[in-house]
Amino acid sequence: MIKPEQCERLTRKARKTLEEEYNLGAVADLVLDAGRWGIRLDVSTPDEYRRTGNSRVGGHPDLPADLEWPLTKDGVPMTFLAQLNMVDLSPYTPNDGRGTLPERGMLYFFIGGADAAYPIEHRVIYEPSTNNLVKREPDGVTALGGEPTVAHSVTVLPNLEVPTYAYVDAAALNERDHVLTTESEEGSAPEGSLYDRYLEFESDWNHPSPLNWGGMFGYPEGQHPDAEHQALSYIELGETYNGNEQECVKKLTAHYAGDEERTWEELSDTLLLLKIDTHDAIGFQWHDSGELQFFIRGVDLENEQFDHTCCSIYSS
């Protein structure tokens, strides 16, 4: 888990940045209370495959010799995205109860086509052992086609992620902004609304470096705070989410024998297992510079049931 001293250091840094660089001290507690502890994933050096079993994004995976390469429903080899060694990740597992990863083993992510269709074909594979892995290449062109992605080693860091555009409490920010504007003397208020300054802070804080290609257990990008509705609708009901949150809640509640409280608990416990950003150096392009998102239920993560996942693309 993330060490308490790392949490304290990141929290202090976030508060200082909010107060001193963005003049957001009035809402610092609101922002930090909504923060999610997670894992930041950066590219390191290009991976030349000198060893097997390291965390890698792009290129080709190291797989057990007896593991068949995942195929789409049409028999096309899926495209490899990333392999994450749990030894690299386990020191940064969130300590706020939002996700517990296995301490050992390898987690693999593959994808079928990345068109606008939903849900997106994919496979998340967990292998408990990293012994006897072999670098493997697909038999033919993979589902995404195009130029092969470029393999990079992965740097793993602890992360405190603040709410994205879709998930920030805009009403609370605007209400506080109104109070501050009313109380301030003419000409003394900082330029821009609290809300606008927060969005600038969020963009800079959550995306601090071009090395960053992904993350785990944070907030997804989106226009509406309903990515969990979409994911749980697919995982539990096998249905495509139609964008109606109320209808989705009703269907899930019926699925849970009329227990609406459980519905909200399940939605709260639907986790962003991995997000992968558009990244030129690797060769990932999700529509118009979008984000690929994998979700999993907390109970399935705890039970290492990585076949119960949902994959989608958000692109503005």
Coordinates of N, CA and C in Angstrom, one line a residue, residues 63-298:
L63 N 4.6 -13.8 -22.3 CA 3.4 -14.7 -21.9 C 3.9 -16.1 -21.5
P64 N 3.1 -16.8 -20.7 CA 3.4 -18.2 -20.5 C 3.3 -18.9 -21.8
A65 N 4.2 -19.9 -22.0 CA 4.3 -20.6 -23.3 C 3.0 -21.3 -23.6
D66 N 2.2 -21.7 -22.6 CA 1.0 -22.4 -22.9 C -0.3 -21.5 -23.0
L67 N -0.1 -20.2 -22.9 CA -1.3 -19.3 -22.9 C -1.5 -19.0 -24.4
E68 N -2.7 -19.2 -24.8 CA -3.1 -18.9 -26.2 C -3.3 -17.4 -26.3
W69 N -2.9 -16.8 -27.4 CA -3.0 -15.4 -27.7 C -4.5 -15.1 -27.8
P70 N -5.0 -14.1 -27.1 CA -6.4 -13.8 -27.2 C -6.9 -13.4 -28.6
L71 N -8.1 -13.9 -28.9 CA -8.6 -13.6 -30.2 C -10.0 -12.8 -30.1
T72 N -10.3 -12.1 -31.1 CA -11.6 -11.5 -31.1 C -12.7 -12.5 -31.5
K73 N -13.9 -12.2 -31.5 CA -15.0 -13.1 -31.8 C -14.9 -13.6 -33.3
D74 N -14.2 -12.8 -34.1 CA -14.0 -13.1 -35.5 C -12.7 -13.9 -35.7
G75 N -12.0 -14.2 -34.7 CA -10.7 -15.0 -34.8 C -9.5 -14.2 -35.1
V76 N -9.6 -12.8 -34.9 CA -8.4 -12.0 -35.2 C -7.6 -11.8 -33.9
P77 N -6.3 -11.9 -34.0 CA -5.5 -11.6 -32.7 C -5.8 -10.2 -32.2
M78 N -6.1 -10.2 -30.9 CA -6.2 -8.9 -30.2 C -4.9 -8.2 -30.1
T79 N -5.0 -6.9 -29.9 CA -3.8 -6.1 -29.8 C -3.3 -6.0 -28.4
F80 N -2.1 -6.3 -28.1 CA -1.5 -6.1 -26.8 C -1.3 -4.7 -26.4
L81 N -1.7 -4.3 -25.2 CA -1.6 -2.9 -24.7 C -0.5 -2.8 -23.7
A82 N -0.6 -3.6 -22.6 CA 0.3 -3.4 -21.5 C 0.4 -4.7 -20.6
Q83 N 1.5 -4.9 -20.0 CA 1.7 -5.9 -19.0 C 2.2 -5.2 -17.7
L84 N 1.5 -5.5 -16.6 CA 1.9 -4.8 -15.3 C 2.3 -5.9 -14.3
N85 N 3.5 -5.8 -13.8 CA 4.0 -6.7 -12.8 C 3.5 -6.2 -11.4
M86 N 2.8 -7.1 -10.8 CA 2.2 -6.7 -9.5 C 3.3 -6.4 -8.4
V87 N 4.5 -6.9 -8.6 CA 5.5 -6.5 -7.6 C 5.8 -5.0 -7.8
D88 N 5.7 -4.5 -9.0 CA 6.0 -3.1 -9.2 C 4.8 -2.2 -8.6
L89 N 3.6 -2.8 -8.7 CA 2.4 -2.0 -8.3 C 2.0 -2.1 -6.9
S90 N 2.3 -3.2 -6.3 CA 1.7 -3.4 -4.9 C 2.1 -2.4 -3.9
P91 N 3.4 -1.8 -4.0 CA 3.7 -0.8 -3.0 C 2.8 0.5 -3.1
Y92 N 2.1 0.6 -4.2 CA 1.3 1.8 -4.4 C -0.2 1.6 -4.4
T93 N -0.6 0.4 -4.0 CA -2.1 0.0 -3.9 C -2.7 1.1 -3.0
P94 N -3.9 1.6 -3.5 CA -4.6 2.6 -2.6 C -4.9 2.1 -1.2
N95 N -4.7 3.0 -0.3 CA -5.0 2.6 1.1 C -6.3 3.2 1.6
D96 N -7.2 3.6 0.6 CA -8.5 4.2 1.0 C -9.6 3.2 0.7
G97 N -9.2 1.9 0.5 CA -10.2 0.9 0.3 C -10.8 0.8 -1.1
R98 N -10.2 1.6 -2.1 CA -10.7 1.6 -3.4 C -10.1 0.6 -4.4
G99 N -9.3 -0.3 -3.9 CA -8.7 -1.3 -4.8 C -7.6 -2.1 -4.2
T100 N -7.6 -3.4 -4.3 CA -6.5 -4.2 -3.7 C -6.0 -5.1 -4.9
L101 N -4.8 -5.0 -5.2 CA -4.2 -5.8 -6.3 C -3.5 -7.0 -5.7
P102 N -3.4 -8.1 -6.5 CA -2.5 -9.2 -6.0 C -1.1 -8.7 -5.8
E103 N -0.4 -9.4 -4.8 CA 0.9 -9.0 -4.5 C 1.9 -9.5 -5.5
R104 N 1.6 -10.6 -6.2 CA 2.5 -11.2 -7.2 C 1.7 -11.5 -8.5
G105 N 2.5 -11.7 -9.5 CA 1.9 -12.1 -10.8 C 1.9 -10.9 -11.8
M106 N 1.3 -11.2 -13.0 CA 1.3 -10.2 -14.1 C -0.2 -10.0 -14.6
L107 N -0.5 -8.8 -14.8 CA -1.8 -8.4 -15.4 C -1.6 -7.9 -16.8
Y108 N -2.3 -8.6 -17.7 CA -2.2 -8.3 -19.2 C -3.5 -7.6 -19.7
F109 N -3.3 -6.7 -20.6 CA -4.4 -6.0 -21.2 C -4.3 -6.1 -22.7
F110 N -5.4 -6.6 -23.3 CA -5.5 -6.8 -24.8 C -6.8 -6.1 -25.2
I111 N -6.9 -5.7 -26.5 CA -8.1 -5.0 -27.0 C -8.3 -5.6 -28.4
G112 N -9.7 -5.6 -28.7 CA -10.1 -5.9 -30.1 C -10.1 -4.6 -30.9
G113 N -11.1 -4.4 -31.7 CA -11.2 -3.1 -32.5 C -11.5 -2.0 -31.5
A114 N -11.1 -0.8 -31.9 CA -11.3 0.4 -31.1 C -12.2 1.4 -31.9
D115 N -13.2 0.9 -32.6 CA -14.1 1.8 -33.2 C -15.1 2.4 -32.2
A116 N -16.1 3.0 -32.7 CA -17.1 3.7 -31.9 C -18.1 2.7 -31.2
A117 N -18.1 1.4 -31.6 CA -19.0 0.5 -31.1 C -18.7 0.2 -29.6
Y118 N -19.8 -0.1 -28.9 CA -19.6 -0.4 -27.4 C -20.5 -1.6 -27.1
P119 N -20.1 -2.5 -26.3 CA -18.8 -2.5 -25.6 C -17.6 -2.9 -26.5
I120 N -16.4 -2.6 -26.1 CA -15.2 -2.9 -26.9 C -14.7 -4.3 -26.5
E121 N -14.5 -5.1 -27.5 CA -13.9 -6.4 -27.2 C -12.5 -6.3 -26.5
H122 N -12.3 -7.0 -25.5 CA -11.0 -6.9 -24.8 C -10.8 -8.2 -23.9
R123 N -9.6 -8.3 -23.4 CA -9.3 -9.3 -22.4 C -8.3 -8.8 -21.4
V124 N -8.7 -9.0 -20.2 CA -7.8 -8.7 -19.1 C -7.4 -10.1 -18.5
I125 N -6.1 -10.4 -18.5 CA -5.6 -11.7 -18.0 C -4.7 -11.6 -16.9
Y126 N -5.0 -12.3 -15.8 CA -4.1 -12.4 -14.7 C -3.4 -13.7 -14.6
E127 N -2.0 -13.6 -14.6 CA -1.2 -14.8 -14.4 C -0.5 -14.7 -13.0
P128 N -0.8 -15.7 -12.1 CA -0.2 -15.6 -10.8 C 1.3 -15.7 -10.7
S129 N 1.9 -16.2 -11.7 CA 3.4 -16.4 -11.7 C 4.0 -15.6 -12.8
T130 N 5.2 -15.1 -12.5 CA 6.0 -14.4 -13.6 C 7.2 -15.3 -14.0
N131 N 7.2 -16.5 -13.6 CA 8.3 -17.4 -13.9 C 8.0 -18.0 -15.3
N132 N 9.1 -18.3 -16.1 CA 9.0 -19.0 -17.3 C 8.1 -18.3 -18.4
L133 N 8.2 -17.0 -18.4 CA 7.6 -16.2 -19.4 C 8.4 -16.1 -20.6
V134 N 7.8 -16.0 -21.8 CA 8.5 -15.9 -23.1 C 7.9 -14.8 -23.9
K135 N 8.8 -14.0 -24.5 CA 8.4 -12.9 -25.4 C 7.6 -13.5 -26.5
R136 N 6.4 -13.0 -26.8 CA 5.6 -13.6 -27.8 C 5.1 -12.5 -28.8
E137 N 4.9 -12.9 -30.0 CA 4.4 -12.0 -31.0 C 3.1 -12.6 -31.6
P138 N 2.2 -11.8 -32.0 CA 0.9 -12.3 -32.6 C 1.2 -13.0 -33.9
D139 N 0.3 -13.9 -34.3 CA 0.3 -14.6 -35.5 C -0.5 -13.8 -36.5
G140 N 0.2 -12.8 -37.1 CA -0.5 -12.0 -38.1 C -0.8 -10.6 -37.6
V141 N -1.5 -9.8 -38.4 CA -1.9 -8.4 -38.0 C -3.0 -8.5 -36.9
T142 N -2.8 -7.6 -35.9 CA -3.8 -7.6 -34.8 C -5.0 -6.8 -35.1
A143 N -5.9 -6.8 -34.2 CA -7.2 -6.1 -34.4 C -7.1 -4.7 -34.7
L144 N -6.2 -4.0 -34.1 CA -6.1 -2.5 -34.3 C -5.4 -2.2 -35.7
G145 N -4.6 -3.1 -36.2 CA -3.9 -2.9 -37.4 C -2.9 -1.7 -37.3
G146 N -2.6 -1.1 -38.4 CA -1.7 0.0 -38.4 C -0.3 -0.3 -38.0
E147 N 0.5 0.7 -37.7 CA 1.9 0.5 -37.3 C 1.9 -0.1 -35.9
P148 N 2.9 -1.0 -35.7 CA 3.1 -1.6 -34.4 C 3.3 -0.5 -33.3
T149 N 2.9 -0.7 -32.1 CA 3.1 0.2 -31.0 C 4.6 0.0 -30.6
V150 N 5.1 1.0 -29.9 CA 6.5 1.0 -29.5 C 6.6 0.6 -28.0
A151 N 7.4 -0.4 -27.7 CA 7.5 -0.9 -26.3 C 8.2 0.1 -25.4
H152 N 7.7 0.3 -24.3 CA 8.4 1.2 -23.3 C 8.3 0.5 -21.9
S153 N 9.4 0.6 -21.1 CA 9.3 0.2 -19.7 C 8.5 1.2 -19.0
V154 N 8.0 0.8 -17.9 CA 7.0 1.5 -17.1 C 7.5 2.0 -15.8
T155 N 7.3 3.3 -15.5 CA 7.6 3.8 -14.1 C 6.3 3.9 -13.4
V156 N 6.3 3.4 -12.2 CA 5.1 3.3 -11.3 C 5.3 4.3 -10.2
L157 N 4.3 5.1 -9.9 CA 4.3 6.2 -8.9 C 3.0 6.2 -8.1
P158 N 3.1 6.6 -6.9 CA 1.8 6.8 -6.1 C 1.1 8.1 -6.7
N159 N -0.2 8.2 -6.5 CA -0.9 9.3 -7.1 C -2.1 9.7 -6.3
L160 N -2.3 11.0 -6.2 CA -3.5 11.5 -5.6 C -4.2 12.3 -6.7
E161 N -5.3 11.7 -7.2 CA -6.0 12.3 -8.4 C -7.2 13.0 -8.0
V162 N -7.3 14.2 -8.4 CA -8.5 15.1 -8.1 C -9.6 14.8 -9.1
P163 N -10.8 15.2 -8.8 CA -12.0 14.9 -9.7 C -11.8 15.6 -11.1
T164 N -12.1 14.9 -12.1 CA -12.0 15.4 -13.5 C -13.3 16.3 -13.7
Y165 N -13.3 16.8 -14.9 CA -14.4 17.7 -15.3 C -15.8 17.1 -15.0
A166 N -16.0 15.8 -15.3 CA -17.3 15.2 -15.1 C -17.6 15.0 -13.7
Y167 N -16.6 14.8 -12.8 CA -16.8 14.4 -11.4 C -16.7 15.5 -10.4
V168 N -16.2 16.6 -10.7 CA -16.0 17.7 -9.7 C -17.4 18.2 -9.3
D169 N -17.5 18.6 -8.1 CA -18.8 19.2 -7.6 C -18.9 20.6 -8.0
A170 N -19.3 20.8 -9.3 CA -19.4 22.2 -9.8 C -20.3 23.1 -9.0
A171 N -21.4 22.5 -8.6 CA -22.4 23.3 -7.8 C -21.8 23.9 -6.5
A172 N -21.0 23.1 -5.8 CA -20.3 23.5 -4.6 C -19.3 24.6 -4.9
L173 N -18.6 24.4 -6.0 CA -17.6 25.4 -6.4 C -18.2 26.8 -6.7
N174 N -19.3 26.7 -7.5 CA -20.0 27.9 -7.9 C -20.7 28.6 -6.7
E175 N -21.2 27.8 -5.8 CA -21.8 28.4 -4.6 C -20.7 29.1 -3.7
R176 N -19.6 28.5 -3.6 CA -18.5 29.1 -2.8 C -18.0 30.4 -3.5
D177 N -17.9 30.3 -4.9 CA -17.5 31.4 -5.7 C -18.4 32.6 -5.5
H178 N -19.7 32.3 -5.4 CA -20.7 33.4 -5.2 C -20.5 34.1 -3.9
V179 N -20.3 33.3 -2.8 CA -20.1 33.8 -1.5 C -18.8 34.7 -1.5
L180 N -17.7 34.2 -2.0 CA -16.5 34.9 -2.0 C -16.6 36.2 -2.8
T181 N -17.3 36.2 -3.9 CA -17.5 37.4 -4.8 C -18.3 38.4 -4.0
T182 N -19.3 38.0 -3.3 CA -20.2 38.9 -2.6 C -19.4 39.5 -1.4
E183 N -18.5 38.8 -0.8 CA -17.8 39.3 0.4 C -16.6 40.1 0.0
S184 N -16.1 39.9 -1.2 CA -14.8 40.7 -1.6 C -15.1 42.1 -2.0
E185 N -14.1 42.9 -1.8 CA -14.2 44.3 -2.3 C -14.1 44.3 -3.8
E186 N -14.6 45.4 -4.4 CA -14.6 45.5 -5.8 C -13.1 45.5 -6.3
G187 N -12.8 44.7 -7.3 CA -11.5 44.6 -7.8 C -10.5 43.8 -7.1
S188 N -10.9 43.2 -5.9 CA -10.0 42.4 -5.2 C -10.0 40.9 -5.4
A189 N -11.1 40.5 -6.1 CA -11.2 39.1 -6.4 C -10.2 38.6 -7.5
P190 N -9.7 37.4 -7.4 CA -8.8 37.0 -8.5 C -9.5 36.8 -9.8
E191 N -8.7 36.8 -10.9 CA -9.3 36.7 -12.2 C -9.8 35.2 -12.4
G192 N -11.0 35.2 -13.1 CA -11.5 33.9 -13.4 C -12.3 33.3 -12.2
S193 N -13.3 32.5 -12.5 CA -14.1 31.9 -11.5 C -13.4 30.8 -10.8
L194 N -13.9 30.4 -9.6 CA -13.3 29.2 -8.9 C -13.3 28.0 -9.8
Y195 N -14.5 27.9 -10.5 CA -14.6 26.7 -11.4 C -13.6 26.7 -12.5
D196 N -13.4 27.8 -13.1 CA -12.5 27.9 -14.2 C -11.0 27.6 -13.7
R197 N -10.7 28.2 -12.6 CA -9.4 28.0 -12.0 C -9.2 26.5 -11.6
Y198 N -10.3 25.9 -11.1 CA -10.1 24.5 -10.7 C -9.8 23.7 -11.9
L199 N -10.5 23.9 -13.0 CA -10.3 23.1 -14.2 C -8.9 23.2 -14.7
E200 N -8.3 24.4 -14.6 CA -6.9 24.6 -14.9 C -6.0 23.8 -14.0
F201 N -6.3 23.8 -12.7 CA -5.5 23.1 -11.7 C -5.7 21.6 -12.0
E202 N -6.9 21.1 -12.3 CA -7.1 19.7 -12.5 C -6.3 19.2 -13.7
S203 N -6.3 20.0 -14.8 CA -5.6 19.6 -16.0 C -4.1 19.5 -15.7
D204 N -3.5 20.4 -15.0 CA -2.1 20.4 -14.7 C -1.7 19.4 -13.7
W205 N -2.6 19.2 -12.6 CA -2.2 18.3 -11.6 C -2.4 16.8 -12.0
N206 N -3.5 16.5 -12.7 CA -3.7 15.1 -13.1 C -2.9 14.7 -14.3
H207 N -2.4 15.7 -15.1 CA -1.6 15.4 -16.3 C -0.3 16.2 -16.2
P208 N 0.6 15.9 -15.2 CA 1.8 16.7 -15.0 C 2.9 16.5 -15.9
S209 N 2.9 15.5 -16.8 CA 4.1 15.2 -17.6 C 3.7 14.5 -18.8
P210 N 4.3 14.7 -20.0 CA 4.1 14.0 -21.2 C 4.5 12.5 -21.1
L211 N 5.2 12.2 -20.0 CA 5.6 10.8 -19.8 C 4.4 9.9 -19.3
N212 N 3.4 10.6 -18.8 CA 2.3 9.9 -18.2 C 1.4 9.3 -19.3
W213 N 1.2 7.9 -19.3 CA 0.3 7.3 -20.3 C -0.9 6.6 -19.7
G214 N -1.0 6.5 -18.4 CA -2.1 5.9 -17.8 C -2.1 6.0 -16.3
G215 N -3.2 5.3 -15.7 CA -3.3 5.3 -14.3 C -4.3 4.3 -13.8
M216 N -4.4 4.0 -12.5 CA -5.3 3.0 -12.0 C -6.0 3.6 -10.7
F217 N -7.3 3.4 -10.6 CA -8.1 3.7 -9.5 C -8.4 5.2 -9.3
G218 N -8.1 6.0 -10.3 CA -8.4 7.4 -10.2 C -9.8 7.7 -10.8
Y219 N -9.9 8.9 -11.4 CA -11.1 9.3 -12.1 C -11.0 9.2 -13.6
P220 N -12.1 8.8 -14.2 CA -12.1 8.7 -15.7 C -12.4 10.1 -16.3
E221 N -11.9 10.3 -17.5 CA -12.3 11.5 -18.3 C -13.7 11.2 -18.8
G222 N -14.5 12.3 -19.0 CA -15.8 12.2 -19.5 C -16.6 13.5 -19.5
Q223 N -17.8 13.4 -20.0 CA -18.7 14.6 -20.0 C -19.7 14.5 -18.8
H224 N -20.0 13.3 -18.4 CA -20.9 13.1 -17.3 C -20.4 12.1 -16.3
P225 N -20.8 12.2 -15.1 CA -20.2 11.3 -14.0 C -20.9 9.9 -14.0
D226 N -21.0 9.3 -15.2 CA -21.8 8.0 -15.3 C -21.0 6.9 -15.9
A227 N -19.6 7.0 -15.9 CA -18.8 5.9 -16.4 C -19.1 4.6 -15.7
E228 N -19.3 4.7 -14.4 CA -19.6 3.5 -13.5 C -20.9 2.9 -13.9
H229 N -21.9 3.7 -14.2 CA -23.2 3.2 -14.6 C -23.1 2.4 -15.9
Q230 N -22.3 2.9 -16.8 CA -22.1 2.2 -18.1 C -21.4 0.9 -17.9
A231 N -20.3 0.9 -17.0 CA -19.6 -0.3 -16.8 C -20.4 -1.3 -16.0
L232 N -21.1 -0.9 -15.0 CA -21.8 -1.9 -14.2 C -23.0 -2.4 -15.0
S233 N -23.6 -1.6 -15.8 CA -24.7 -2.1 -16.6 C -24.3 -3.2 -17.5
Y234 N -23.1 -3.1 -18.1 CA -22.5 -4.1 -19.0 C -22.1 -5.4 -18.2
I235 N -21.4 -5.2 -17.1 CA -20.8 -6.3 -16.3 C -21.9 -7.1 -15.6
E236 N -22.9 -6.4 -15.0 CA -23.9 -7.1 -14.3 C -25.1 -7.5 -15.1
L237 N -25.6 -6.6 -16.0 CA -26.8 -6.9 -16.8 C -26.5 -7.4 -18.2
G238 N -25.3 -7.2 -18.7 CA -25.0 -7.6 -20.1 C -25.6 -6.6 -21.1
E239 N -25.9 -5.4 -20.6 CA -26.6 -4.5 -21.5 C -25.8 -3.3 -21.8
T240 N -26.1 -2.6 -22.9 CA -25.4 -1.4 -23.3 C -26.1 -0.2 -22.6
Y241 N -25.4 0.6 -22.0 CA -25.9 1.7 -21.3 C -26.4 2.8 -22.3
N242 N -27.6 3.3 -22.0 CA -28.2 4.3 -23.0 C -28.1 5.7 -22.6
G243 N -27.3 6.0 -21.5 CA -27.1 7.3 -21.1 C -28.1 7.8 -20.1
N244 N -29.1 7.0 -19.7 CA -30.1 7.4 -18.7 C -29.7 6.9 -17.4
E245 N -29.2 7.7 -16.5 CA -28.8 7.2 -15.2 C -29.9 6.6 -14.3
Q246 N -31.0 7.3 -14.3 CA -32.2 6.9 -13.5 C -32.7 5.5 -14.0
E247 N -32.8 5.3 -15.3 CA -33.2 4.0 -15.8 C -32.2 2.9 -15.5
C248 N -31.0 3.3 -15.6 CA -29.9 2.3 -15.2 C -30.0 1.9 -13.8
V249 N -30.2 2.9 -12.9 CA -30.4 2.6 -11.4 C -31.6 1.7 -11.2
K250 N -32.7 1.9 -11.9 CA -33.9 1.1 -11.7 C -33.6 -0.4 -12.2
K251 N -32.9 -0.5 -13.3 CA -32.6 -1.9 -13.8 C -31.7 -2.6 -12.8
L252 N -30.7 -1.9 -12.4 CA -29.7 -2.5 -11.4 C -30.4 -2.9 -10.1
T253 N -31.3 -2.0 -9.6 CA -32.0 -2.3 -8.4 C -32.9 -3.5 -8.6
A254 N -33.5 -3.6 -9.7 CA -34.3 -4.9 -10.0 C -33.4 -6.1 -10.0
H255 N -32.2 -5.9 -10.5 CA -31.3 -7.1 -10.6 C -30.9 -7.5 -9.2
Y256 N -30.8 -6.5 -8.3 CA -30.4 -6.7 -6.9 C -31.6 -6.9 -6.0
A257 N -32.7 -7.5 -6.6 CA -33.9 -7.9 -5.8 C -34.5 -6.7 -5.1
G258 N -34.5 -5.5 -5.8 CA -35.1 -4.3 -5.2 C -34.3 -3.6 -4.2
D259 N -33.1 -3.9 -4.0 CA -32.2 -3.3 -3.0 C -31.5 -2.1 -3.6
E260 N -32.1 -0.9 -3.5 CA -31.5 0.2 -4.1 C -30.2 0.6 -3.4
E261 N -30.1 0.4 -2.1 CA -28.9 0.7 -1.4 C -27.7 -0.1 -1.9
R262 N -28.0 -1.3 -2.2 CA -26.9 -2.1 -2.8 C -26.5 -1.6 -4.2
T263 N -27.5 -1.1 -4.9 CA -27.1 -0.6 -6.2 C -26.1 0.5 -6.1
W264 N -26.4 1.5 -5.2 CA -25.4 2.6 -5.0 C -24.1 2.1 -4.5
E265 N -24.1 1.1 -3.6 CA -22.9 0.6 -3.1 C -22.1 -0.1 -4.2
E266 N -22.8 -0.8 -5.1 CA -22.1 -1.4 -6.3 C -21.5 -0.4 -7.2
L267 N -22.3 0.7 -7.5 CA -21.8 1.8 -8.3 C -20.6 2.4 -7.7
S268 N -20.6 2.7 -6.4 CA -19.5 3.3 -5.7 C -18.2 2.4 -5.7
D269 N -18.5 1.1 -5.8 CA -17.4 0.1 -5.7 C -17.0 -0.4 -7.1
T270 N -17.5 0.3 -8.2 CA -17.0 0.0 -9.5 C -15.8 0.9 -9.8
L271 N -14.7 0.2 -10.0 CA -13.4 0.9 -10.0 C -12.8 1.0 -11.4
L272 N -12.1 2.1 -11.6 CA -11.3 2.3 -12.8 C -10.0 1.5 -12.7
L273 N -10.0 0.3 -13.2 CA -8.9 -0.6 -13.1 C -7.7 0.0 -13.9
L274 N -7.9 0.5 -15.1 CA -6.8 1.1 -15.8 C -7.4 2.0 -16.8
K275 N -6.7 3.2 -17.0 CA -7.0 4.1 -18.1 C -5.7 4.3 -18.9
I276 N -5.9 4.3 -20.2 CA -4.7 4.5 -21.1 C -5.0 5.7 -22.0
D277 N -4.2 6.7 -21.9 CA -4.3 7.9 -22.6 C -3.8 7.7 -24.0
T278 N -4.3 8.6 -24.9 CA -3.6 8.7 -26.2 C -2.2 9.1 -26.0
H279 N -1.2 8.4 -26.7 CA 0.2 8.7 -26.4 C 1.0 8.5 -27.6
D280 N 1.6 9.5 -28.2 CA 2.3 9.5 -29.5 C 3.5 8.6 -29.4
A281 N 4.3 8.7 -28.4 CA 5.5 7.9 -28.3 C 5.3 6.4 -28.3
I282 N 4.2 6.0 -27.7 CA 3.8 4.5 -27.7 C 3.1 4.2 -29.0
G283 N 2.3 5.1 -29.5 CA 1.5 4.8 -30.7 C 0.1 4.6 -30.4
F284 N -0.4 5.0 -29.2 CA -1.8 4.8 -28.9 C -2.6 6.1 -29.3
Q285 N -3.7 5.8 -30.1 CA -4.6 6.9 -30.5 C -6.0 6.5 -30.4
W286 N -6.7 7.0 -29.4 CA -8.1 6.6 -29.2 C -9.0 7.7 -29.7
H287 N -9.4 7.5 -30.9 CA -10.3 8.5 -31.6 C -9.6 9.9 -31.6
D288 N -10.3 10.9 -31.1 CA -9.8 12.3 -31.1 C -9.1 12.5 -29.8
S289 N -7.9 12.0 -29.6 CA -7.0 12.1 -28.4 C -7.8 11.7 -27.2
G290 N -8.5 10.6 -27.3 CA -9.3 10.1 -26.2 C -8.6 9.3 -25.2
E291 N -9.4 8.6 -24.3 CA -8.9 7.8 -23.2 C -9.6 6.4 -23.3
L292 N -8.8 5.3 -23.2 CA -9.3 4.0 -23.1 C -9.5 3.6 -21.6
Q293 N -10.6 3.1 -21.2 CA -10.9 2.9 -19.8 C -11.4 1.4 -19.6
F294 N -10.8 0.8 -18.6 CA -11.1 -0.5 -18.1 C -11.7 -0.4 -16.7
F295 N -12.9 -1.0 -16.5 CA -13.6 -1.0 -15.2 C -13.7 -2.4 -14.7
I296 N -13.7 -2.5 -13.3 CA -14.0 -3.8 -12.7 C -14.7 -3.5 -11.3
R297 N -15.6 -4.5 -10.9 CA -16.2 -4.4 -9.6 C -15.2 -4.7 -8.5
G298 N -15.3 -4.0 -7.4 CA -14.4 -4.2 -6.3 C -14.3 -5.6 -5.9

